[in-house]
């Protein structure tokens, strides 16, 4: 049981490039979400999903796309990277409403 | 979501109890108090949560005041590995999926000293 797995752990992008951060969980959790954390700040919700085929926006969704074609995977796409998207990204999952949320180890993204 | 207020930083001697306070004076009846911690920018780690009764698990104890406007996380015997940023979060359960989000503040930086 690996929990929540994120790849890549580190990535450097040039402004305007696109990329996908991968997130997979092996706990059969219905709910998954993406957060970003900027230096000295708490985490902020980007997008979330309450099940396969269902996604919705969080607090800071601009510049990001998500999809949920399977229960296990919840990729986060940066459409055209900007320096303001330099951050640490955390994927999370929970079994359902009210259940404890578990986080991955993070993906460090730098946009130059 | 209710807002929480925590001290920016705290120190604790190794082996002593660490008591981390949190104020959530605008909490509503269907909101739980959750505690997470983050060590060296790793993914946040769940510690404990409660609604109105005191709770204890293998990691910590959570004391919630009777009016639910504040709470205290207690690490009974702090070790150097407990040095981390501790987040107190109020979370509304049920309803739409967006209510599943966690709203993080800046947390309390706890430093456990030898």
GROMACS .gro file of C-alpha atoms in nm:
model
  226
    1UNK     CA    1   0.000   0.000   0.000
    2UNK     CA    2   0.196   0.301  -0.127
    3UNK     CA    3  -0.066   0.563  -0.036
    4UNK     CA    4  -0.058   0.878  -0.250
    5UNK     CA    5   0.222   0.883  -0.505
    6UNK     CA    6   0.328   1.193  -0.695
    7UNK     CA    7   0.561   1.223  -0.993
    8UNK     CA    8   0.787   1.392  -1.075
    9UNK     CA    9   0.933   1.505  -0.745
   10UNK     CA   10   1.128   1.790  -0.905
   11UNK     CA   11   1.074   1.972  -1.235
   12UNK     CA   12   1.207   2.286  -1.401
   13UNK     CA   13   1.001   2.438  -1.679
   14UNK     CA   14   1.046   2.731  -1.910
   15UNK     CA   15   0.775   2.994  -1.927
   16UNK     CA   16   0.507   2.886  -2.173
   17UNK     CA   17   0.580   2.516  -2.155
   18UNK     CA   18   0.312   2.270  -2.054
   19UNK     CA   19   0.342   1.967  -1.833
   20UNK     CA   20   0.143   1.721  -1.625
   21UNK     CA   21   0.196   1.637  -1.260
   22UNK     CA   22   0.089   1.282  -1.193
   23UNK     CA   23  -0.093   1.162  -0.884
   24UNK     CA   24  -0.198   0.808  -0.807
   25UNK     CA   25  -0.349   0.647  -0.500
   26UNK     CA   26  -0.392   0.280  -0.426
   27UNK     CA   27  -0.641   0.311  -0.141
   28UNK     CA   28  -0.954   0.314  -0.360
   29UNK     CA   29  -1.038   0.662  -0.234
   30UNK     CA   30  -1.324   0.843  -0.403
   31UNK     CA   31  -1.205   1.195  -0.328
   32UNK     CA   32  -0.883   1.344  -0.463
   33UNK     CA   33  -0.748   1.697  -0.466
   34UNK     CA   34  -0.454   1.915  -0.560
   35UNK     CA   35  -0.303   2.188  -0.342
   36UNK     CA   36  -0.016   2.427  -0.393
   37UNK     CA   37   0.208   2.571  -0.124
   38UNK     CA   38   0.408   2.887  -0.170
   39UNK     CA   39   0.702   2.975   0.059
   40UNK     CA   40   0.596   3.049   0.416
   41UNK     CA   41   0.231   2.986   0.337
   42UNK     CA   42  -0.027   2.723   0.406
   43UNK     CA   43  -0.166   2.501   0.132
   44UNK     CA   44  -0.431   2.630  -0.109
   45UNK     CA   45  -0.676   2.411  -0.299
   46UNK     CA   46  -0.645   2.413  -0.679
   47UNK     CA   47  -0.893   2.148  -0.798
   48UNK     CA   48  -1.070   1.853  -0.646
   49UNK     CA   49  -1.268   1.548  -0.753
   50UNK     CA   50  -1.535   1.353  -0.568
   51UNK     CA   51  -1.524   1.056  -0.805
   52UNK     CA   52  -1.428   0.937  -1.151
   53UNK     CA   53  -1.557   1.177  -1.413
   54UNK     CA   54  -1.632   1.453  -1.161
   55UNK     CA   55  -1.404   1.751  -1.098
   56UNK     CA   56  -1.448   2.100  -0.963
   57UNK     CA   57  -1.248   2.414  -0.897
   58UNK     CA   58  -1.091   2.507  -0.570
   59UNK     CA   59  -0.953   2.837  -0.448
   60UNK     CA   60  -0.680   2.894  -0.710
   61UNK     CA   61  -0.773   2.704  -1.031
   62UNK     CA   62  -0.652   2.946  -1.298
   63UNK     CA   63  -0.380   2.804  -1.522
   64UNK     CA   64  -0.451   2.444  -1.427
   65UNK     CA   65  -0.663   2.163  -1.571
   66UNK     CA   66  -0.757   1.831  -1.418
   67UNK     CA   67  -0.937   1.517  -1.523
   68UNK     CA   68  -1.042   1.202  -1.340
   69UNK     CA   69  -1.085   0.914  -1.579
   70UNK     CA   70  -1.012   0.649  -1.315
   71UNK     CA   71  -1.051   0.627  -0.940
   72UNK     CA   72  -0.677   0.585  -0.895
   73UNK     CA   73  -0.539   0.876  -1.097
   74UNK     CA   74  -0.583   1.253  -1.080
   75UNK     CA   75  -0.333   1.436  -1.305
   76UNK     CA   76  -0.281   1.812  -1.285
   77UNK     CA   77  -0.198   1.989  -1.611
   78UNK     CA   78  -0.023   2.320  -1.642
   79UNK     CA   79  -0.135   2.460  -1.975
   80UNK     CA   80   0.122   2.736  -2.023
   81UNK     CA   81   0.360   2.759  -1.730
   82UNK     CA   82   0.422   3.098  -1.570
   83UNK     CA   83   0.677   3.197  -1.302
   84UNK     CA   84   0.386   3.255  -1.064
   85UNK     CA   85   0.324   2.881  -1.075
   86UNK     CA   86   0.658   2.809  -0.912
   87UNK     CA   87   0.548   2.623  -0.603
   88UNK     CA   88   0.528   2.292  -0.425
   89UNK     CA   89   0.229   2.086  -0.532
   90UNK     CA   90   0.059   1.831  -0.309
   91UNK     CA   91  -0.193   1.572  -0.413
   92UNK     CA   92  -0.432   1.435  -0.154
   93UNK     CA   93  -0.703   1.175  -0.126
   94UNK     CA   94  -0.971   1.059   0.115
   95UNK     CA   95  -1.216   0.773   0.119
   96UNK     CA   96  -1.524   0.987   0.116
   97UNK     CA   97  -1.705   1.269   0.283
   98UNK     CA   98  -1.576   1.322   0.631
   99UNK     CA   99  -1.285   1.082   0.611
  100UNK     CA  100  -0.929   1.177   0.688
  101UNK     CA  101  -0.738   1.337   0.401
  102UNK     CA  102  -0.396   1.192   0.320
  103UNK     CA  103  -0.125   1.376   0.130
  104UNK     CA  104   0.151   1.278  -0.110
  105UNK     CA  105   0.510   1.387  -0.059
  106UNK     CA  106   0.493   1.681  -0.298
  107UNK     CA  107   0.622   1.789  -0.638
  108UNK     CA  108   0.863   2.085  -0.652
  109UNK     CA  109   0.805   2.291  -0.965
  110UNK     CA  110   1.020   2.584  -1.080
  111UNK     CA  111   0.919   2.794  -1.380
  112UNK     CA  112   1.196   3.010  -1.523
  113UNK     CA  113  -1.512   2.795   0.675
  114UNK     CA  114  -1.422   2.920   1.020
  115UNK     CA  115  -1.089   3.094   1.051
  116UNK     CA  116  -0.828   2.977   1.299
  117UNK     CA  117  -0.563   3.173   1.485
  118UNK     CA  118  -0.240   3.013   1.603
  119UNK     CA  119   0.084   3.151   1.747
  120UNK     CA  120   0.354   3.190   1.485
  121UNK     CA  121   0.612   2.989   1.675
  122UNK     CA  122   0.670   2.796   1.996
  123UNK     CA  123   0.959   2.620   2.165
  124UNK     CA  124   0.953   2.309   2.377
  125UNK     CA  125   1.219   2.110   2.561
  126UNK     CA  126   1.269   1.751   2.453
  127UNK     CA  127   1.076   1.512   2.674
  128UNK     CA  128   0.833   1.775   2.794
  129UNK     CA  129   0.473   1.817   2.683
  130UNK     CA  130   0.413   2.052   2.394
  131UNK     CA  131   0.082   2.239   2.416
  132UNK     CA  132  -0.020   2.410   2.094
  133UNK     CA  133  -0.320   2.644   2.117
  134UNK     CA  134  -0.567   2.730   1.848
  135UNK     CA  135  -0.847   2.983   1.847
  136UNK     CA  136  -1.153   2.918   1.629
  137UNK     CA  137  -1.411   3.149   1.779
  138UNK     CA  138  -1.637   3.148   1.470
  139UNK     CA  139  -1.664   2.770   1.445
  140UNK     CA  140  -2.012   2.640   1.369
  141UNK     CA  141  -2.186   2.333   1.502
  142UNK     CA  142  -2.107   2.103   1.210
  143UNK     CA  143  -1.739   2.187   1.184
  144UNK     CA  144  -1.464   1.965   1.314
  145UNK     CA  145  -1.122   2.069   1.440
  146UNK     CA  146  -0.838   1.895   1.258
  147UNK     CA  147  -0.465   1.904   1.325
  148UNK     CA  148  -0.198   1.833   1.067
  149UNK     CA  149   0.176   1.883   1.078
  150UNK     CA  150   0.436   1.935   0.809
  151UNK     CA  151   0.798   1.836   0.857
  152UNK     CA  152   1.064   1.987   0.629
  153UNK     CA  153   0.816   2.066   0.352
  154UNK     CA  154   0.704   1.703   0.331
  155UNK     CA  155   0.338   1.631   0.271
  156UNK     CA  156   0.113   1.731   0.561
  157UNK     CA  157   0.063   1.449   0.808
  158UNK     CA  158  -0.270   1.393   0.980
  159UNK     CA  159  -0.249   1.400   1.361
  160UNK     CA  160  -0.595   1.404   1.514
  161UNK     CA  161  -0.942   1.554   1.487
  162UNK     CA  162  -1.247   1.612   1.705
  163UNK     CA  163  -1.589   1.769   1.721
  164UNK     CA  164  -1.658   1.855   2.084
  165UNK     CA  165  -1.518   1.578   2.301
  166UNK     CA  166  -1.154   1.546   2.391
  167UNK     CA  167  -0.971   1.296   2.175
  168UNK     CA  168  -0.653   1.093   2.217
  169UNK     CA  169  -0.457   0.871   1.983
  170UNK     CA  170  -0.106   0.733   1.965
  171UNK     CA  171   0.033   1.066   1.848
  172UNK     CA  172  -0.141   1.331   2.053
  173UNK     CA  173  -0.436   1.452   2.255
  174UNK     CA  174  -0.685   1.716   2.150
  175UNK     CA  175  -0.861   1.925   2.411
  176UNK     CA  176  -1.159   2.129   2.289
  177UNK     CA  177  -1.317   2.386   2.517
  178UNK     CA  178  -1.680   2.345   2.609
  179UNK     CA  179  -1.784   2.642   2.394
  180UNK     CA  180  -1.570   2.499   2.110
  181UNK     CA  181  -1.410   2.836   2.046
  182UNK     CA  182  -1.060   2.711   2.110
  183UNK     CA  183  -0.859   2.392   2.133
  184UNK     CA  184  -0.517   2.267   2.236
  185UNK     CA  185  -0.308   1.998   2.075
  186UNK     CA  186  -0.091   1.817   2.326
  187UNK     CA  187   0.218   1.617   2.235
  188UNK     CA  188   0.279   1.444   2.568
  189UNK     CA  189   0.654   1.379   2.536
  190UNK     CA  190   0.798   1.589   2.257
  191UNK     CA  191   1.099   1.458   2.067
  192UNK     CA  192   1.331   1.630   1.822
  193UNK     CA  193   1.140   1.461   1.539
  194UNK     CA  194   0.829   1.654   1.642
  195UNK     CA  195   0.988   1.977   1.518
  196UNK     CA  196   0.745   2.084   1.246
  197UNK     CA  197   0.480   2.334   1.144
  198UNK     CA  198   0.148   2.243   1.305
  199UNK     CA  199  -0.176   2.343   1.138
  200UNK     CA  200  -0.509   2.376   1.315
  201UNK     CA  201  -0.791   2.350   1.061
  202UNK     CA  202  -1.166   2.376   1.090
  203UNK     CA  203  -1.339   2.149   0.845
  204UNK     CA  204  -1.706   2.129   0.757
  205UNK     CA  205  -1.813   1.775   0.682
  206UNK     CA  206  -2.091   1.655   0.458
  207UNK     CA  207  -2.265   1.852   0.189
  208UNK     CA  208  -2.095   1.931  -0.140
  209UNK     CA  209  -1.754   1.794  -0.231
  210UNK     CA  210  -1.595   2.136  -0.190
  211UNK     CA  211  -1.657   2.110   0.180
  212UNK     CA  212  -1.397   1.839   0.184
  213UNK     CA  213  -1.122   2.092   0.134
  214UNK     CA  214  -0.880   2.183   0.408
  215UNK     CA  215  -0.821   2.556   0.456
  216UNK     CA  216  -0.467   2.598   0.582
  217UNK     CA  217  -0.341   2.901   0.771
  218UNK     CA  218   0.027   2.962   0.840
  219UNK     CA  219   0.036   2.730   1.137
  220UNK     CA  220   0.267   2.721   1.438
  221UNK     CA  221   0.634   2.646   1.394
  222UNK     CA  222   0.719   2.416   1.687
  223UNK     CA  223   1.086   2.374   1.766
  224UNK     CA  224   1.178   2.098   2.009
  225UNK     CA  225   1.512   2.171   2.172
  226UNK     CA  226   1.751   1.913   2.318
   0.00000   0.00000   0.00000
